[in-house]
Amino acid sequence: MSTTLIAPSILAADFANLQRDIEMINASEADWFHIDIMDGVFVPNISFGMPVLRDIAKHAKKTIDVHLMIVDPDRYVQTFADLGANILTVHYEACAHLHRTLQVIKAAGMKAGVALNPHTPVSHLEDVIQDIDLVCMMSVNPGFGGQQFIENTYDKVAALKALITKKNAPTLIEIDGGVSDKNAAQLVQAGADVLVAGSFIFKSSNPTETIKELKDIAAR
Ligand code: DX5
Ligand code: ZN
């Protein structure tokens, strides 16, 4: 049986009832908190920043997985470590010196993740995969929740899984964007280890049940 992890994306939570939604995740079968930080430059949207993450971290009782959609993320690595991030993911497309950035993230005591935009080939990670704890495979163009899943993702996941196996790397594969009951099983079959889901969980009538539903699909 697979042990796929479920990471609800806080971007789809009710920010006026954030503590309620955090406690819902704490009490659910979810594994991680997925936190999307957007700067309005790398992506055409601004989400929320440090003060909100600080307050989330006060209540969150599970791994805090921070996805930075910002330019020049090196500037804030220590800040996010201090705020309580356990995993810090930077975009491949935002890092001129990715290998160095990964070492800086690890030196700050966090797991190091790399996100790939839908147009970025998996092969670009060939020479750095052994240094990556998590690849966040974008299955939508980053910037917004509630977008449609890009079908080409299945092939990319399979290619990434093959690269990880070939290099005997410790890397987890996370899928981010448009994840639902329609694609979860096929993603896990292709090699996904972590499923991020925002709208599918928070727009459902019973988010706790929806998390359980995803967890059950992913365990098949
Ligand atoms: C998109 C974010 C995602 C987003 C997923 O830029 O990185 O984490 O919150 O939301 P859904 O599941 O609604 O596509
Ligand atoms: Zn994300």
CSV table of C-alpha atoms and ligand atoms in Angstrom, one decimal:
chain,number,residue,atom,x,y,z
A,1,MET,CA,0.0,0.0,0.0
A,2,SER,CA,1.2,3.4,-0.9
A,3,THR,CA,1.7,6.1,1.8
A,4,THR,CA,0.8,9.2,-0.2
A,5,LEU,CA,0.8,12.4,1.8
A,6,ILE,CA,-2.0,15.0,1.5
A,7,ALA,CA,-1.2,18.7,1.8
A,8,PRO,CA,-4.2,21.0,1.9
A,9,SER,CA,-3.3,24.4,0.4
A,10,ILE,CA,-4.2,27.2,2.8
A,11,LEU,CA,-4.6,29.6,-0.2
A,12,ALA,CA,-8.2,28.2,-0.5
A,13,ALA,CA,-9.0,28.6,3.2
A,14,ASP,CA,-11.3,31.3,4.7
A,15,PHE,CA,-8.8,33.9,5.8
A,16,ALA,CA,-11.4,35.4,8.2
A,17,ASN,CA,-11.6,32.0,9.9
A,18,LEU,CA,-8.0,30.9,9.5
A,19,GLN,CA,-7.6,29.3,13.0
A,20,ARG,CA,-10.8,27.3,12.4
A,21,ASP,CA,-9.5,26.0,9.1
A,22,ILE,CA,-6.0,25.2,10.7
A,23,GLU,CA,-7.7,23.3,13.5
A,24,MET,CA,-9.7,21.4,10.9
A,25,ILE,CA,-6.5,20.3,9.2
A,26,ASN,CA,-4.9,19.5,12.6
A,27,ALA,CA,-7.8,17.1,13.4
A,28,SER,CA,-8.0,15.6,9.9
A,29,GLU,CA,-6.0,12.9,8.1
A,30,ALA,CA,-4.0,15.5,6.3
A,31,ASP,CA,-0.2,15.3,6.6
A,32,TRP,CA,1.1,18.7,5.8
A,33,PHE,CA,0.1,22.4,5.5
A,34,HIS,CA,0.9,23.8,2.1
A,35,ILE,CA,1.5,27.5,2.2
A,36,ASP,CA,1.7,29.6,-1.0
A,37,ILE,CA,3.7,32.8,-0.9
A,38,MET,CA,3.3,35.0,-4.0
A,39,ASP,CA,5.1,38.3,-4.6
A,40,GLY,CA,3.1,39.8,-7.6
A,41,VAL,CA,6.4,39.7,-9.7
A,42,PHE,CA,7.2,36.0,-10.2
A,43,VAL,CA,3.5,35.3,-10.5
A,44,PRO,CA,0.7,37.8,-11.4
A,45,ASN,CA,-0.9,37.6,-7.9
A,46,ILE,CA,-0.1,38.5,-4.3
A,47,SER,CA,-1.2,36.0,-1.6
A,48,PHE,CA,0.0,36.7,2.0
A,49,GLY,CA,3.3,37.1,3.7
A,50,MET,CA,5.3,36.7,6.9
A,51,PRO,CA,2.8,37.9,9.6
A,52,VAL,CA,0.2,35.5,8.3
A,53,LEU,CA,2.6,32.6,8.2
A,54,ARG,CA,3.8,33.4,11.7
A,55,ASP,CA,0.2,33.1,13.0
A,56,ILE,CA,-0.4,29.9,11.0
A,57,ALA,CA,2.7,28.4,12.6
A,58,LYS,CA,1.4,29.1,16.1
A,59,HIS,CA,-1.5,26.8,15.6
A,60,ALA,CA,-0.3,24.3,12.9
A,61,LYS,CA,0.6,20.9,14.4
A,62,LYS,CA,1.8,19.3,11.2
A,63,THR,CA,4.7,19.8,8.8
A,64,ILE,CA,4.7,23.3,7.3
A,65,ASP,CA,5.5,23.1,3.5
A,66,VAL,CA,6.2,26.6,2.2
A,67,HIS,CA,6.0,27.2,-1.6
A,68,LEU,CA,7.7,30.4,-2.6
A,69,MET,CA,6.5,32.0,-5.8
A,70,ILE,CA,8.9,34.9,-5.5
A,71,VAL,CA,11.9,36.3,-7.4
A,72,ASP,CA,15.3,36.0,-5.7
A,73,PRO,CA,14.1,33.7,-2.9
A,74,ASP,CA,17.6,33.6,-1.3
A,75,ARG,CA,16.8,36.9,0.4
A,76,TYR,CA,14.3,35.3,2.7
A,77,VAL,CA,15.6,31.8,3.4
A,78,GLN,CA,16.5,32.6,7.0
A,79,THR,CA,13.3,34.5,7.6
A,80,PHE,CA,11.2,31.5,6.6
A,81,ALA,CA,13.3,29.2,8.8
A,82,ASP,CA,12.7,31.6,11.7
A,83,LEU,CA,8.9,31.7,10.9
A,84,GLY,CA,8.7,27.9,11.3
A,85,ALA,CA,8.9,26.5,7.8
A,86,ASN,CA,9.9,22.8,7.7
A,87,ILE,CA,10.2,22.6,3.9
A,88,LEU,CA,11.1,25.5,1.8
A,89,THR,CA,10.4,25.3,-2.0
A,90,VAL,CA,11.9,27.7,-4.5
A,91,HIS,CA,11.1,27.9,-8.2
A,92,TYR,CA,13.6,26.5,-10.7
A,93,GLU,CA,12.8,29.5,-12.9
A,94,ALA,CA,13.6,32.0,-10.1
A,95,CYS,CA,17.0,30.7,-9.2
A,96,ALA,CA,20.2,31.6,-11.1
A,97,HIS,CA,22.3,29.5,-8.6
A,98,LEU,CA,19.9,26.7,-7.6
A,99,HIS,CA,22.6,24.4,-6.2
A,100,ARG,CA,23.7,27.1,-3.8
A,101,THR,CA,20.2,28.1,-2.8
A,102,LEU,CA,19.5,24.4,-1.9
A,103,GLN,CA,22.5,24.3,0.3
A,104,VAL,CA,21.5,27.5,2.0
A,105,ILE,CA,18.0,26.2,2.7
A,106,LYS,CA,19.4,23.0,4.3
A,107,ALA,CA,22.0,24.9,6.3
A,108,ALA,CA,19.0,26.9,7.8
A,109,GLY,CA,17.6,23.5,9.0
A,110,MET,CA,14.8,23.0,6.4
A,111,LYS,CA,14.2,20.4,3.7
A,112,ALA,CA,14.8,21.9,0.3
A,113,GLY,CA,12.3,21.8,-2.5
A,114,VAL,CA,12.3,22.9,-6.1
A,115,ALA,CA,9.1,23.8,-8.0
A,116,LEU,CA,8.9,23.3,-11.8
A,117,ASN,CA,6.5,25.4,-14.0
A,118,PRO,CA,4.5,23.4,-16.5
A,119,HIS,CA,6.8,24.4,-19.3
A,120,THR,CA,10.1,23.5,-17.5
A,121,PRO,CA,11.3,20.0,-18.5
A,122,VAL,CA,12.2,17.5,-15.8
A,123,SER,CA,15.6,17.0,-17.5
A,124,HIS,CA,16.7,20.4,-16.2
A,125,LEU,CA,17.0,18.8,-12.7
A,126,GLU,CA,19.3,16.0,-13.9
A,127,ASP,CA,22.5,17.4,-12.3
A,128,VAL,CA,20.9,18.6,-9.1
A,129,ILE,CA,18.3,16.0,-8.2
A,130,GLN,CA,20.4,14.4,-5.5
A,131,ASP,CA,20.4,17.6,-3.6
A,132,ILE,CA,16.6,18.1,-3.7
A,133,ASP,CA,14.3,16.7,-0.9
A,134,LEU,CA,11.1,17.6,-2.8
A,135,VAL,CA,10.1,18.5,-6.4
A,136,CYS,CA,6.9,20.5,-6.5
A,137,MET,CA,5.6,19.6,-9.9
A,138,MET,CA,3.2,22.4,-11.0
A,139,SER,CA,0.1,21.0,-12.7
A,140,VAL,CA,-1.2,24.5,-13.3
A,141,ASN,CA,0.6,27.8,-14.0
A,142,PRO,CA,1.4,29.1,-10.5
A,143,GLY,CA,-0.4,32.1,-9.2
A,144,PHE,CA,-4.0,31.1,-8.5
A,145,GLY,CA,-6.0,28.4,-6.9
A,146,GLY,CA,-9.0,26.8,-8.7
A,147,GLN,CA,-7.4,26.3,-12.1
A,148,GLN,CA,-7.7,23.3,-14.4
A,149,PHE,CA,-5.3,20.4,-14.1
A,150,ILE,CA,-2.8,20.1,-17.0
A,151,GLU,CA,-2.9,16.6,-18.4
A,152,ASN,CA,0.8,16.6,-19.5
A,153,THR,CA,1.6,16.3,-15.8
A,154,TYR,CA,1.3,12.5,-15.8
A,155,ASP,CA,4.1,12.1,-18.3
A,156,LYS,CA,6.3,14.6,-16.3
A,157,VAL,CA,5.7,12.7,-13.1
A,158,ALA,CA,6.7,9.5,-14.7
A,159,ALA,CA,9.9,11.1,-16.2
A,160,LEU,CA,10.8,12.6,-12.8
A,161,LYS,CA,10.2,9.2,-11.1
A,162,ALA,CA,12.5,7.6,-13.6
A,163,LEU,CA,15.2,10.3,-13.0
A,164,ILE,CA,15.0,9.9,-9.2
A,165,THR,CA,15.3,6.1,-9.6
A,166,LYS,CA,18.2,6.3,-12.0
A,167,LYS,CA,20.1,8.7,-9.7
A,168,ASN,CA,19.0,6.9,-6.5
A,169,ALA,CA,17.9,10.2,-5.1
A,170,PRO,CA,15.9,10.7,-1.9
A,171,THR,CA,13.5,13.1,-3.6
A,172,LEU,CA,9.7,13.2,-3.0
A,173,ILE,CA,7.4,14.2,-5.8
A,174,GLU,CA,4.7,16.7,-4.9
A,175,ILE,CA,1.8,17.6,-7.3
A,176,ASP,CA,0.4,21.1,-7.0
A,177,GLY,CA,-2.6,22.5,-8.9
A,178,GLY,CA,-6.0,21.2,-9.8
A,179,VAL,CA,-5.7,18.0,-7.8
A,180,SER,CA,-9.0,16.3,-7.2
A,181,ASP,CA,-10.7,12.8,-7.0
A,182,LYS,CA,-10.5,12.9,-10.8
A,183,ASN,CA,-6.7,12.7,-11.0
A,184,ALA,CA,-5.4,11.6,-7.6
A,185,ALA,CA,-5.2,7.9,-8.3
A,186,GLN,CA,-3.5,8.3,-11.7
A,187,LEU,CA,-1.0,10.7,-10.2
A,188,VAL,CA,-0.1,8.3,-7.4
A,189,GLN,CA,0.2,5.5,-10.0
A,190,ALA,CA,2.6,7.7,-12.0
A,191,GLY,CA,4.8,8.2,-8.9
A,192,ALA,CA,3.4,11.1,-6.8
A,193,ASP,CA,4.3,11.0,-3.1
A,194,VAL,CA,2.5,14.2,-2.0
A,195,LEU,CA,-0.8,15.7,-3.3
A,196,VAL,CA,-1.5,19.4,-2.7
A,197,ALA,CA,-5.2,20.3,-2.9
A,198,GLY,CA,-6.8,23.7,-2.3
A,199,SER,CA,-10.2,24.2,-3.9
A,200,PHE,CA,-11.1,20.6,-4.0
A,201,ILE,CA,-10.8,20.4,-0.2
A,202,PHE,CA,-12.0,23.9,0.9
A,203,LYS,CA,-14.8,24.4,-1.5
A,204,SER,CA,-16.3,21.0,-0.6
A,205,SER,CA,-19.2,20.8,1.8
A,206,ASN,CA,-17.2,18.7,4.3
A,207,PRO,CA,-13.4,19.4,4.0
A,208,THR,CA,-12.5,16.8,6.7
A,209,GLU,CA,-14.3,14.1,4.7
A,210,THR,CA,-12.8,15.3,1.4
A,211,ILE,CA,-9.3,15.0,2.9
A,212,LYS,CA,-10.1,11.5,4.0
A,213,GLU,CA,-11.5,10.7,0.5
A,214,LEU,CA,-8.2,11.9,-1.1
A,215,LYS,CA,-6.2,9.9,1.4
A,216,ASP,CA,-8.2,6.8,0.6
A,217,ILE,CA,-7.9,7.2,-3.1
A,218,ALA,CA,-4.2,7.8,-2.8
A,219,ALA,CA,-3.8,4.7,-0.7
A,220,ARG,CA,-5.4,2.3,-3.2
B,1,DX5,C1,-1.0,27.7,-7.2
B,1,DX5,C2,-0.6,27.2,-5.9
B,1,DX5,C3,-1.3,26.0,-5.4
B,1,DX5,C4,-2.8,26.3,-5.3
B,1,DX5,C5,-3.5,25.0,-5.5
B,1,DX5,O1,-0.1,28.7,-7.6
B,1,DX5,O2,0.8,26.9,-5.8
B,1,DX5,O3,-0.8,25.5,-4.2
B,1,DX5,O4,-3.1,26.7,-4.0
B,1,DX5,O5,-4.9,25.2,-5.5
B,1,DX5,P1,-5.9,24.3,-6.2
B,1,DX5,O6,-5.8,22.9,-5.6
B,1,DX5,O7,-7.2,25.0,-6.0
B,1,DX5,O8,-5.5,24.2,-7.7
B,2,ZN,ZN,1.6,25.8,-4.1
